[in-house]
Amino acid sequence: MSELTRLTAAELAARVADGSVSAVETAQAHLDRIDAVDEKVHAFLHVDREGALAQARAVDERRAAGEKLGPLAGVPLALKDIFTTEGVPTTVGSKILEGWLPPYDATVTRRLKDAGIVILGKTNMDEFAMGSSTENSAYGPTGNPWDLTRIPGGSGGGSAASLASYQAPLAIGTDTGGSIRQPAAVTGTVGVKPTYGGVSRYGMVAFSSSLDQGGPCARTVLDAALLHEVIAGHDPLDSTSVDAPVPAVVEAARSGSVAGLRVGVVREFRGDGFQAGVLQRFDESVELLRGLGAEIVELSCPSFDKALAAYYLIAPSECSSNLARFDAMRYGLRVGDDGSRSAEEVTSLTRQAGFGPEVKRRIMLGTYALSSGYYDAYYGSAQKVRTLVARDFEAAFGQVDVIVSPTTPTTAFPIGERVDDPMAMYLADLCTIPVNLAGNSAMSLPCGLAPEDGLPVGLQIIAPAMADDRLYRVGAAVEAAYQARWGHPILEEAPAL
């Protein structure tokens, strides 16, 4: 493995900036790494070799011309295949968009390019971001670099796996109910769900519009902060974009401290279904925070017990509306259009062939929840629970500055173990879903390995809306304390591919 692929994004950016390494050399090292290991991992759906090298050459030319470059110029990145990228395949992990070449860039894609970040390619994901394991991809599952027989989390398993296998130092994910944080937890990486509206959704293929949020994925807290600063900010093309300054996330990551901070521990974020080793590592993290000078406050948020049920009515209801646009008439797959069938028949045949089982399951559930006679009983009631979750968070943040919890109830489970048990699969997002319902910000970072299986455990940090800087302040302090204890980053313990 090239030394360049082991460096952090901040270290790579510094080397490109001072000329000790070129952006082209950096991109080529990571493309070589992809060639060496991705056949086993399957983190990428499309590798844009020519495009990546062209972007890297442009960075080198700008540096040679004396231009001032951005803080991440020349650093490679893996982009979740849910963001439109002009002229590059964007499938959303689905056969219904196989081969589609978008005519425009998503706002996130454009901001990455403007910052001189080199996009290596598009990463594997659960189809339309619907899943907790990346097993629902129409193009096959991704393996967890810690154990290739286990899931890398979902829906953004490809982005997280690309980091853990050193194929990219940075990645972008999306989080509708935990799809950035859950993969980060089970792969020993860092993932951040920004405040809802903090990162533009323009050009991000919609699953559940009131919940979806793009965000940064990295191997360190500082790298995530640097990427967060690049992609965040108001976008007039997104009506839900927050028109407010981006919180000072990089400054917080560089000066992390929890001294004097009130840290909440929620009673409802533990119990049956939580792996013993996960709870052990979480309890150790709480004591670590106490030792760093934080005040630990026990909280109860009763509505959190209903959040999972509410989410699996709201998200499918919105998905049944959003996915209605995939009708075989405008773009993507078209089946049965032989001149003998009506438009309705072609649409039906196309959706039958193009959508996978999990997408069909959620469309059916959502359509039923929105149907006449059931709207108030299901969708309406779920929205009332959503309000209660938001109120519980509001009350909690009246007592504490941040909340901590395990990110996931268990470590990575074997591929195939929960495919036929949707309820067991959905429980993987038990601790992450309340954050999306309320629109708050949250981070997952490594807090050790579970003693039962030697697999990574994630610590979740939750902050109020537009207080994303608190995540980085606490995350940087925890990361520094753990690295001092371990003597190295947690990924150093991952088995070699």
CSV table of C-alpha atoms in Angstrom, one decimal:
chain,number,residue,atom,x,y,z
A,1,MET,CA,0.0,0.0,0.0
A,2,SER,CA,1.3,3.5,-0.9
A,3,GLU,CA,2.2,5.7,2.0
A,4,LEU,CA,-0.1,8.3,0.5
A,5,THR,CA,-3.2,6.2,1.0
A,6,ARG,CA,-2.5,6.0,4.8
A,7,LEU,CA,-2.3,9.8,5.3
A,8,THR,CA,-5.2,11.8,6.6
A,9,ALA,CA,-7.0,14.3,4.3
A,10,ALA,CA,-5.4,17.2,6.2
A,11,GLU,CA,-1.9,15.7,5.8
A,12,LEU,CA,-2.5,15.1,2.1
A,13,ALA,CA,-3.7,18.6,1.5
A,14,ALA,CA,-0.7,20.0,3.3
A,15,ARG,CA,1.7,18.0,1.0
A,16,VAL,CA,-0.1,19.0,-2.1
A,17,ALA,CA,-0.1,22.6,-1.0
A,18,ASP,CA,3.7,22.7,-0.3
A,19,GLY,CA,4.5,20.8,-3.5
A,20,SER,CA,6.0,17.8,-1.8
A,21,VAL,CA,3.6,15.6,-3.7
A,22,SER,CA,1.4,16.4,-6.7
A,23,ALA,CA,-2.4,16.0,-6.8
A,24,VAL,CA,-1.9,13.6,-9.8
A,25,GLU,CA,0.4,11.3,-7.7
A,26,THR,CA,-2.1,11.4,-4.9
A,27,ALA,CA,-5.0,10.5,-7.1
A,28,GLN,CA,-3.0,7.7,-8.9
A,29,ALA,CA,-2.0,6.2,-5.5
A,30,HIS,CA,-5.7,5.9,-4.5
A,31,LEU,CA,-6.7,4.6,-7.9
A,32,ASP,CA,-4.0,1.9,-7.6
A,33,ARG,CA,-5.4,1.0,-4.2
A,34,ILE,CA,-8.9,0.7,-5.7
A,35,ASP,CA,-7.5,-1.6,-8.4
A,36,ALA,CA,-5.8,-3.7,-5.7
A,37,VAL,CA,-8.6,-4.2,-3.2
A,38,ASP,CA,-12.1,-3.1,-4.5
A,39,GLU,CA,-12.7,-6.4,-6.2
A,40,LYS,CA,-13.0,-7.9,-2.7
A,41,VAL,CA,-14.7,-4.9,-1.0
A,42,HIS,CA,-17.0,-3.7,-3.8
A,43,ALA,CA,-17.1,-0.1,-2.3
A,44,PHE,CA,-17.4,1.5,-5.7
A,45,LEU,CA,-20.1,1.2,-8.4
A,46,HIS,CA,-18.2,3.4,-10.8
A,47,VAL,CA,-14.5,4.5,-10.8
A,48,ASP,CA,-14.0,7.7,-12.8
A,49,ARG,CA,-10.3,7.2,-13.6
A,50,GLU,CA,-10.0,9.7,-16.4
A,51,GLY,CA,-12.1,12.3,-14.7
A,52,ALA,CA,-10.2,12.0,-11.4
A,53,LEU,CA,-6.8,12.4,-13.0
A,54,ALA,CA,-8.1,15.4,-15.1
A,55,GLN,CA,-9.3,17.1,-11.9
A,56,ALA,CA,-6.0,16.4,-10.2
A,57,ARG,CA,-4.0,17.8,-13.1
A,58,ALA,CA,-6.1,21.0,-12.9
A,59,VAL,CA,-5.2,21.3,-9.2
A,60,ASP,CA,-1.5,21.0,-10.0
A,61,GLU,CA,-1.8,23.6,-12.7
A,62,ARG,CA,-3.5,26.0,-10.4
A,63,ARG,CA,-0.9,25.5,-7.7
A,64,ALA,CA,1.9,26.0,-10.3
A,65,ALA,CA,0.3,29.2,-11.4
A,66,GLY,CA,0.4,30.5,-7.8
A,67,GLU,CA,-3.4,30.4,-7.2
A,68,LYS,CA,-4.6,30.2,-3.7
A,69,LEU,CA,-6.1,26.7,-3.2
A,70,GLY,CA,-8.8,25.5,-0.8
A,71,PRO,CA,-7.9,23.6,2.3
A,72,LEU,CA,-8.7,20.2,0.7
A,73,ALA,CA,-7.4,20.9,-2.8
A,74,GLY,CA,-6.0,17.8,-4.4
A,75,VAL,CA,-7.5,15.4,-1.8
A,76,PRO,CA,-9.4,12.4,-3.3
A,77,LEU,CA,-12.9,11.6,-2.3
A,78,ALA,CA,-15.5,8.8,-2.8
A,79,LEU,CA,-19.0,10.1,-3.6
A,80,LYS,CA,-22.2,8.2,-2.7
A,81,ASP,CA,-24.0,7.3,-5.9
A,82,ILE,CA,-27.1,9.4,-4.9
A,83,PHE,CA,-25.6,12.7,-5.9
A,84,THR,CA,-26.0,13.7,-9.6
A,85,THR,CA,-22.6,14.2,-11.3
A,86,GLU,CA,-22.5,15.6,-14.8
A,87,GLY,CA,-21.6,13.0,-17.4
A,88,VAL,CA,-20.9,10.3,-14.7
A,89,PRO,CA,-23.3,7.4,-14.1
A,90,THR,CA,-25.7,8.0,-11.1
A,91,THR,CA,-27.7,4.9,-10.3
A,92,VAL,CA,-28.7,5.3,-6.7
A,93,GLY,CA,-28.0,1.6,-6.4
A,94,SER,CA,-31.0,0.8,-8.6
A,95,LYS,CA,-31.5,-0.9,-11.9
A,96,ILE,CA,-34.1,1.7,-12.8
A,97,LEU,CA,-31.4,4.3,-13.3
A,98,GLU,CA,-28.7,2.0,-14.7
A,99,GLY,CA,-26.6,3.8,-17.2
A,100,TRP,CA,-28.2,7.2,-16.6
A,101,LEU,CA,-25.7,10.1,-17.2
A,102,PRO,CA,-27.0,13.3,-15.4
A,103,PRO,CA,-26.8,16.5,-17.4
A,104,TYR,CA,-25.9,18.6,-14.3
A,105,ASP,CA,-24.1,18.5,-10.9
A,106,ALA,CA,-25.7,18.4,-7.5
A,107,THR,CA,-24.8,21.4,-5.4
A,108,VAL,CA,-22.6,19.1,-3.2
A,109,THR,CA,-20.8,17.8,-6.3
A,110,ARG,CA,-20.3,21.3,-7.6
A,111,ARG,CA,-18.9,22.5,-4.3
A,112,LEU,CA,-16.5,19.6,-4.1
A,113,LYS,CA,-15.2,20.4,-7.6
A,114,ASP,CA,-14.9,24.1,-6.9
A,115,ALA,CA,-12.8,23.3,-3.8
A,116,GLY,CA,-10.4,21.2,-5.9
A,117,ILE,CA,-11.4,17.9,-4.3
A,118,VAL,CA,-10.8,15.0,-6.6
A,119,ILE,CA,-13.8,12.8,-7.1
A,120,LEU,CA,-12.6,9.2,-7.6
A,121,GLY,CA,-16.0,7.7,-8.3
A,122,LYS,CA,-19.4,6.7,-7.0
A,123,THR,CA,-19.9,4.4,-4.1
A,124,ASN,CA,-22.3,1.5,-3.6
A,125,MET,CA,-25.4,1.9,-1.5
A,126,ASP,CA,-28.7,0.4,-0.6
A,127,GLU,CA,-31.1,1.1,-3.5
A,128,PHE,CA,-32.5,4.6,-3.1
A,129,ALA,CA,-30.8,4.7,0.3
A,130,MET,CA,-33.4,2.2,1.7
A,131,GLY,CA,-31.6,-0.1,4.0
A,132,SER,CA,-29.2,-0.6,6.9
A,133,SER,CA,-26.6,-3.0,5.3
A,134,THR,CA,-25.9,-2.1,1.7
A,135,GLU,CA,-27.3,-5.6,0.8
A,136,ASN,CA,-30.2,-3.9,-1.0
A,137,SER,CA,-28.0,-2.6,-3.8
A,138,ALA,CA,-29.1,-3.9,-7.2
A,139,TYR,CA,-25.4,-4.3,-7.9
A,140,GLY,CA,-24.5,-6.6,-5.0
A,141,PRO,CA,-23.4,-6.0,-1.4
A,142,THR,CA,-20.3,-4.3,-0.1
A,143,GLY,CA,-18.1,-6.1,2.4
A,144,ASN,CA,-16.9,-4.6,5.7
A,145,PRO,CA,-13.0,-4.3,5.5
A,146,TRP,CA,-12.8,-5.6,9.1
A,147,ASP,CA,-14.5,-8.8,8.0
A,148,LEU,CA,-15.6,-9.1,4.4
A,149,THR,CA,-18.3,-11.6,5.3
A,150,ARG,CA,-20.0,-8.9,7.4
A,151,ILE,CA,-22.0,-5.8,6.4
A,152,PRO,CA,-20.4,-2.3,6.2
A,153,GLY,CA,-23.6,-0.7,7.4
A,154,GLY,CA,-26.2,1.1,5.2
A,155,SER,CA,-27.4,2.8,3.3
A,156,GLY,CA,-23.9,4.3,2.7
A,157,GLY,CA,-21.9,1.2,3.2
A,158,GLY,CA,-19.8,1.9,0.1
A,159,SER,CA,-18.6,5.3,1.3
A,160,ALA,CA,-17.7,4.0,4.8
A,161,ALA,CA,-16.0,0.9,3.3
A,162,SER,CA,-13.9,3.0,1.0
A,163,LEU,CA,-12.5,4.9,4.0
A,164,ALA,CA,-11.8,1.8,6.1
A,165,SER,CA,-10.0,0.0,3.2
A,166,TYR,CA,-7.9,3.1,2.5
A,167,GLN,CA,-9.3,3.5,-1.0
A,168,ALA,CA,-10.2,7.2,-0.2
A,169,PRO,CA,-9.4,9.5,2.7
A,170,LEU,CA,-12.8,11.3,2.4
A,171,ALA,CA,-16.3,10.3,1.4
A,172,ILE,CA,-19.8,11.8,1.2
A,173,GLY,CA,-22.8,10.0,2.5
A,174,THR,CA,-26.5,10.7,3.1
A,175,ASP,CA,-28.4,10.2,6.3
A,176,THR,CA,-32.2,9.7,6.3
A,177,GLY,CA,-32.4,7.6,9.5
A,178,GLY,CA,-28.8,6.9,10.3
A,179,SER,CA,-27.2,6.1,6.9
A,180,ILE,CA,-24.0,8.1,7.6
A,181,ARG,CA,-23.6,7.3,11.3
A,182,GLN,CA,-24.5,3.6,11.2
A,183,PRO,CA,-21.9,2.7,8.5
A,184,ALA,CA,-19.3,4.8,10.4
A,185,ALA,CA,-19.9,2.9,13.6
A,186,VAL,CA,-19.5,-0.6,12.1
A,187,THR,CA,-16.4,0.3,10.1
A,188,GLY,CA,-14.5,2.3,12.7
A,189,THR,CA,-14.7,5.6,10.8
A,190,VAL,CA,-16.2,9.0,11.5
A,191,GLY,CA,-19.6,10.1,10.0
A,192,VAL,CA,-21.6,13.3,10.6
A,193,LYS,CA,-25.2,14.1,9.9
A,194,PRO,CA,-25.4,17.9,9.8
A,195,THR,CA,-28.4,19.9,10.9
A,196,TYR,CA,-31.3,19.3,8.5
A,197,GLY,CA,-30.9,22.0,5.8
A,198,GLY,CA,-27.3,22.6,6.6
A,199,VAL,CA,-26.1,20.9,3.4
A,200,SER,CA,-28.0,21.4,0.1
A,201,ARG,CA,-30.2,18.5,-1.1
A,202,TYR,CA,-30.3,19.9,-4.7
A,203,GLY,CA,-29.3,17.1,-7.0
A,204,MET,CA,-29.4,14.5,-4.3
A,205,VAL,CA,-32.0,11.9,-5.4
A,206,ALA,CA,-34.8,12.1,-2.9
A,207,PHE,CA,-35.9,9.2,-0.7
A,208,SER,CA,-37.7,11.0,2.2
A,209,SER,CA,-37.5,14.8,1.7
A,210,SER,CA,-38.2,15.9,5.2
A,211,LEU,CA,-35.5,13.5,6.6
A,212,ASP,CA,-32.7,13.2,4.0
A,213,GLN,CA,-29.4,15.0,4.7
A,214,GLY,CA,-26.0,14.8,3.0
A,215,GLY,CA,-22.9,14.9,5.2
A,216,PRO,CA,-19.2,14.2,5.5
A,217,CYS,CA,-17.4,10.8,6.1
A,218,ALA,CA,-13.8,10.6,7.1
A,219,ARG,CA,-11.2,8.7,9.2
A,220,THR,CA,-10.6,11.6,11.6
A,221,VAL,CA,-12.8,14.2,13.2
A,222,LEU,CA,-10.7,17.1,11.7
A,223,ASP,CA,-11.0,15.6,8.2
A,224,ALA,CA,-14.7,15.4,8.6
A,225,ALA,CA,-14.8,19.1,9.8
A,226,LEU,CA,-12.8,20.2,6.8
A,227,LEU,CA,-15.1,18.5,4.4
A,228,HIS,CA,-18.2,19.7,6.3
A,229,GLU,CA,-17.1,23.3,5.8
A,230,VAL,CA,-16.7,22.7,2.0
A,231,ILE,CA,-20.1,21.3,1.4
A,232,ALA,CA,-22.3,23.2,3.9
A,233,GLY,CA,-24.0,26.5,3.5
A,234,HIS,CA,-27.1,28.1,2.1
A,235,ASP,CA,-28.3,27.1,-1.4
A,236,PRO,CA,-31.1,29.1,-3.1
A,237,LEU,CA,-31.7,26.0,-5.3
A,238,ASP,CA,-32.9,24.1,-2.2
A,239,SER,CA,-36.0,25.5,-0.5
A,240,THR,CA,-35.2,23.7,2.7
A,241,SER,CA,-31.6,25.0,2.9
A,242,VAL,CA,-30.9,27.0,6.1
A,243,ASP,CA,-30.0,30.6,5.4
A,244,ALA,CA,-27.5,31.0,8.2
A,245,PRO,CA,-23.7,31.0,8.7
A,246,VAL,CA,-22.1,27.5,8.8
A,247,PRO,CA,-21.1,26.7,12.4
A,248,ALA,CA,-17.3,27.0,13.1
A,249,VAL,CA,-16.8,23.3,12.8
A,250,VAL,CA,-13.1,23.3,11.8
A,251,GLU,CA,-12.2,25.6,14.7
A,252,ALA,CA,-14.1,23.3,17.1
A,253,ALA,CA,-12.3,20.2,15.7
A,254,ARG,CA,-8.9,21.9,16.2
A,255,SER,CA,-9.6,22.9,19.8
A,256,GLY,CA,-11.7,20.0,21.1
A,257,SER,CA,-12.6,20.1,24.8
A,258,VAL,CA,-15.4,18.9,27.0
A,259,ALA,CA,-14.4,20.7,30.2
A,260,GLY,CA,-17.5,22.1,31.8
A,261,LEU,CA,-19.8,20.6,29.2
A,262,ARG,CA,-23.0,19.0,30.3
A,263,VAL,CA,-23.4,15.6,28.6
A,264,GLY,CA,-26.7,13.8,28.6
A,265,VAL,CA,-27.2,10.0,28.7
A,266,VAL,CA,-30.7,9.0,27.6
A,267,ARG,CA,-32.2,6.0,29.4
A,268,GLU,CA,-34.2,4.9,26.4
A,269,PHE,CA,-31.0,4.3,24.4
A,270,ARG,CA,-30.2,1.0,26.0
A,271,GLY,CA,-31.9,-2.2,27.0
A,272,ASP,CA,-33.0,-5.4,25.2
A,273,GLY,CA,-31.3,-5.9,21.8
A,274,PHE,CA,-28.1,-4.1,22.7
A,275,GLN,CA,-25.0,-6.2,22.4
A,276,ALA,CA,-23.1,-6.4,25.7
A,277,GLY,CA,-19.8,-5.3,24.2
A,278,VAL,CA,-21.4,-2.3,22.7
A,279,LEU,CA,-22.8,-1.2,26.0
A,280,GLN,CA,-19.5,-1.9,27.7
A,281,ARG,CA,-17.6,0.4,25.3
A,282,PHE,CA,-20.3,3.1,25.6
A,283,ASP,CA,-20.2,3.1,29.4
A,284,GLU,CA,-16.4,3.4,29.1
A,285,SER,CA,-16.8,6.4,26.9
A,286,VAL,CA,-19.2,8.0,29.4
A,287,GLU,CA,-16.5,7.6,32.1
A,288,LEU,CA,-13.9,8.9,29.7
A,289,LEU,CA,-16.0,12.1,29.2
A,290,ARG,CA,-16.4,12.4,33.0
A,291,GLY,CA,-12.6,12.1,33.4
A,292,LEU,CA,-12.1,14.9,30.8
A,293,GLY,CA,-14.2,17.3,32.9
A,294,ALA,CA,-17.7,16.8,31.5
A,295,GLU,CA,-20.7,16.7,33.8
A,296,ILE,CA,-22.8,13.6,33.1
A,297,VAL,CA,-26.6,14.1,33.3
A,298,GLU,CA,-29.1,11.2,33.1
A,299,LEU,CA,-32.2,11.9,31.0
A,300,SER,CA,-35.4,10.3,30.0
A,301,CYS,CA,-37.0,10.9,26.5
A,302,PRO,CA,-40.1,8.7,26.5
A,303,SER,CA,-41.1,9.4,23.0
A,304,PHE,CA,-37.9,7.9,21.6
A,305,ASP,CA,-39.4,4.4,22.2
A,306,LYS,CA,-42.0,5.3,19.5
A,307,ALA,CA,-39.6,6.9,17.0
A,308,LEU,CA,-38.8,3.8,15.0
A,309,ALA,CA,-42.4,3.1,14.3
A,310,ALA,CA,-43.1,6.7,13.4
A,311,TYR,CA,-40.1,6.8,11.1
A,312,TYR,CA,-41.2,3.7,9.2
A,313,LEU,CA,-44.5,5.4,8.4
A,314,ILE,CA,-43.1,8.8,7.5
A,315,ALA,CA,-40.2,7.7,5.4
A,316,PRO,CA,-42.1,5.2,3.3
A,317,SER,CA,-45.0,7.7,2.8
A,318,GLU,CA,-42.6,10.3,1.4
A,319,CYS,CA,-40.7,7.7,-0.7
A,320,SER,CA,-44.0,6.5,-2.3
A,321,SER,CA,-44.5,10.1,-3.4
A,322,ASN,CA,-40.9,10.8,-4.5
A,323,LEU,CA,-40.4,7.6,-6.5
A,324,ALA,CA,-43.6,8.2,-8.5
A,325,ARG,CA,-41.3,10.2,-10.9
A,326,PHE,CA,-39.7,7.0,-12.1
A,327,ASP,CA,-42.3,6.2,-14.6
A,328,ALA,CA,-40.3,5.1,-17.7
A,329,MET,CA,-41.4,8.2,-19.6
A,330,ARG,CA,-38.6,10.7,-18.8
A,331,TYR,CA,-35.3,8.9,-18.0
A,332,GLY,CA,-33.9,5.6,-16.9
A,333,LEU,CA,-35.1,2.1,-17.6
A,334,ARG,CA,-38.0,1.4,-20.0
A,335,VAL,CA,-39.5,-2.1,-20.3
A,336,GLY,CA,-42.2,-3.3,-22.6
A,337,ASP,CA,-42.3,-0.3,-24.9
A,338,ASP,CA,-42.9,-2.4,-28.1
A,339,GLY,CA,-45.8,-0.3,-29.4
A,340,SER,CA,-48.5,-2.7,-28.2
A,341,ARG,CA,-48.8,-1.5,-24.6
A,342,SER,CA,-50.2,1.6,-23.0
A,343,ALA,CA,-48.1,4.0,-21.0
A,344,GLU,CA,-49.6,2.6,-17.8
A,345,GLU,CA,-48.5,-0.9,-18.7
A,346,VAL,CA,-45.0,0.2,-19.6
A,347,THR,CA,-44.7,2.1,-16.3
A,348,SER,CA,-45.9,-1.0,-14.4
A,349,LEU,CA,-43.5,-3.3,-16.2
A,350,THR,CA,-40.6,-0.9,-15.8
A,351,ARG,CA,-41.2,-0.5,-12.0
A,352,GLN,CA,-41.6,-4.2,-11.6
A,353,ALA,CA,-38.2,-4.8,-13.3
A,354,GLY,CA,-36.4,-1.7,-12.0
A,355,PHE,CA,-37.2,-1.6,-8.3
A,356,GLY,CA,-35.9,-4.1,-5.8
A,357,PRO,CA,-37.8,-5.9,-3.0
A,358,GLU,CA,-37.0,-3.4,-0.3
A,359,VAL,CA,-38.0,-0.4,-2.4
A,360,LYS,CA,-41.3,-2.1,-3.4
A,361,ARG,CA,-41.9,-2.9,0.3
A,362,ARG,CA,-41.6,0.7,1.3
A,363,ILE,CA,-43.6,2.1,-1.6
A,364,MET,CA,-46.4,-0.3,-0.7
A,365,LEU,CA,-46.3,0.6,3.0
A,366,GLY,CA,-46.2,4.3,2.3
A,367,THR,CA,-49.0,4.2,-0.3
A,368,TYR,CA,-51.1,2.3,2.2
A,369,ALA,CA,-50.3,4.8,5.0
A,370,LEU,CA,-51.4,7.7,2.8
A,371,SER,CA,-54.5,6.1,1.4
A,372,SER,CA,-58.0,7.4,2.1
A,373,GLY,CA,-59.3,6.2,5.5
A,374,TYR,CA,-55.8,5.5,6.9
A,375,TYR,CA,-54.0,8.8,6.5
A,376,ASP,CA,-54.9,10.1,10.0
A,377,ALA,CA,-54.6,6.8,11.7
A,378,TYR,CA,-51.1,6.1,10.4
A,379,TYR,CA,-49.2,9.0,8.7
A,380,GLY,CA,-51.0,11.7,10.8
A,381,SER,CA,-50.3,9.8,14.0
A,382,ALA,CA,-46.6,9.3,13.0
A,383,GLN,CA,-46.2,13.1,12.5
A,384,LYS,CA,-47.6,13.7,16.0
A,385,VAL,CA,-45.0,11.3,17.4
A,386,ARG,CA,-42.4,13.3,15.4
A,387,THR,CA,-43.5,16.4,17.3
A,388,LEU,CA,-43.2,14.6,20.6
A,389,VAL,CA,-39.6,13.5,19.7
A,390,ALA,CA,-38.7,17.1,18.9
A,391,ARG,CA,-40.1,18.3,22.1
A,392,ASP,CA,-38.2,15.6,24.1
A,393,PHE,CA,-35.0,16.8,22.4
A,394,GLU,CA,-35.9,20.4,23.2
A,395,ALA,CA,-36.4,19.6,26.9
A,396,ALA,CA,-33.2,17.6,27.0
A,397,PHE,CA,-31.1,20.4,25.5
A,398,GLY,CA,-32.5,22.7,28.1
A,399,GLN,CA,-30.5,20.6,30.6
A,400,VAL,CA,-27.5,19.5,28.6
A,401,ASP,CA,-25.2,20.7,25.8
A,402,VAL,CA,-24.9,17.4,24.0
A,403,ILE,CA,-26.3,13.9,24.2
A,404,VAL,CA,-24.3,10.7,23.8
A,405,SER,CA,-25.4,7.1,23.0
A,406,PRO,CA,-24.3,4.0,21.2
A,407,THR,CA,-24.6,4.6,17.5
A,408,THR,CA,-25.9,1.1,16.8
A,409,PRO,CA,-27.2,-1.6,19.1
A,410,THR,CA,-24.8,-4.2,17.7
A,411,THR,CA,-21.5,-4.5,15.8
A,412,ALA,CA,-21.6,-5.5,12.1
A,413,PHE,CA,-23.7,-8.6,11.5
A,414,PRO,CA,-23.0,-11.2,8.8
A,415,ILE,CA,-24.1,-10.6,5.3
A,416,GLY,CA,-27.4,-12.3,4.7
A,417,GLU,CA,-28.3,-12.7,8.4
A,418,ARG,CA,-31.2,-10.2,8.4
A,419,VAL,CA,-32.2,-10.1,4.7
A,420,ASP,CA,-35.4,-12.1,5.4
A,421,ASP,CA,-36.2,-10.3,8.6
A,422,PRO,CA,-37.0,-6.6,7.9
A,423,MET,CA,-37.9,-5.8,11.5
A,424,ALA,CA,-34.5,-7.0,12.7
A,425,MET,CA,-32.8,-5.0,10.0
A,426,TYR,CA,-34.8,-1.8,10.9
A,427,LEU,CA,-33.7,-2.1,14.5
A,428,ALA,CA,-30.1,-1.3,13.4
A,429,ASP,CA,-31.2,2.4,13.3
A,430,LEU,CA,-32.8,2.5,16.7
A,431,CYS,CA,-30.5,5.1,18.2
A,432,THR,CA,-30.1,7.2,15.0
A,433,ILE,CA,-33.6,7.7,13.9
A,434,PRO,CA,-34.8,10.2,16.6
A,435,VAL,CA,-32.2,12.7,15.4
A,436,ASN,CA,-33.6,12.7,11.8
A,437,LEU,CA,-37.1,13.1,13.0
A,438,ALA,CA,-36.1,16.2,15.0
A,439,GLY,CA,-33.6,17.7,12.4
A,440,ASN,CA,-30.7,17.8,14.9
A,441,SER,CA,-27.1,17.2,14.1
A,442,ALA,CA,-25.1,14.1,15.1
A,443,MET,CA,-21.8,12.4,14.8
A,444,SER,CA,-20.5,8.8,15.1
A,445,LEU,CA,-16.9,8.1,15.9
A,446,PRO,CA,-15.0,5.0,17.1
A,447,CYS,CA,-14.9,4.2,20.8
A,448,GLY,CA,-13.1,0.8,20.7
A,449,LEU,CA,-13.8,-2.8,19.7
A,450,ALA,CA,-16.4,-5.1,21.1
A,451,PRO,CA,-14.7,-7.8,23.2
A,452,GLU,CA,-17.0,-10.6,21.8
A,453,ASP,CA,-16.0,-10.2,18.2
A,454,GLY,CA,-13.2,-7.6,17.9
A,455,LEU,CA,-15.3,-5.4,15.7
A,456,PRO,CA,-15.7,-1.6,15.9
A,457,VAL,CA,-18.2,0.2,18.2
A,458,GLY,CA,-19.5,3.7,17.5
A,459,LEU,CA,-20.1,6.5,20.0
A,460,GLN,CA,-22.9,8.8,18.9
A,461,ILE,CA,-22.8,12.5,19.8
A,462,ILE,CA,-26.0,14.6,19.3
A,463,ALA,CA,-26.2,18.4,19.3
A,464,PRO,CA,-29.1,20.8,18.8
A,465,ALA,CA,-29.9,22.2,15.3
A,466,MET,CA,-27.2,24.6,14.0
A,467,ALA,CA,-24.9,23.7,16.9
A,468,ASP,CA,-22.9,21.3,14.7
A,469,ASP,CA,-19.7,22.7,16.1
A,470,ARG,CA,-20.4,21.0,19.5
A,471,LEU,CA,-20.1,17.7,17.7
A,472,TYR,CA,-16.6,18.4,16.6
A,473,ARG,CA,-15.6,19.9,19.9
A,474,VAL,CA,-16.6,16.8,21.8
A,475,GLY,CA,-15.6,14.4,19.0
A,476,ALA,CA,-12.1,15.8,18.8
A,477,ALA,CA,-11.6,15.5,22.6
A,478,VAL,CA,-12.8,11.9,22.7
A,479,GLU,CA,-10.7,11.0,19.6
A,480,ALA,CA,-7.6,12.5,21.2
A,481,ALA,CA,-8.2,10.7,24.5
A,482,TYR,CA,-8.7,7.3,22.8
A,483,GLN,CA,-5.7,7.7,20.5
A,484,ALA,CA,-3.6,8.5,23.5
A,485,ARG,CA,-4.9,5.4,25.2
A,486,TRP,CA,-4.5,3.1,22.1
A,487,GLY,CA,-1.3,4.7,20.8
A,488,HIS,CA,-2.8,4.7,17.3
A,489,PRO,CA,-6.1,5.2,15.4
A,490,ILE,CA,-8.6,2.4,15.7
A,491,LEU,CA,-8.2,1.5,12.0
A,492,GLU,CA,-4.6,0.4,12.6
A,493,GLU,CA,-6.1,-2.7,14.2
A,494,ALA,CA,-8.2,-3.6,11.1
A,495,PRO,CA,-7.2,-6.8,9.3
A,496,ALA,CA,-5.2,-6.2,6.1
A,497,LEU,CA,-7.0,-6.8,2.9
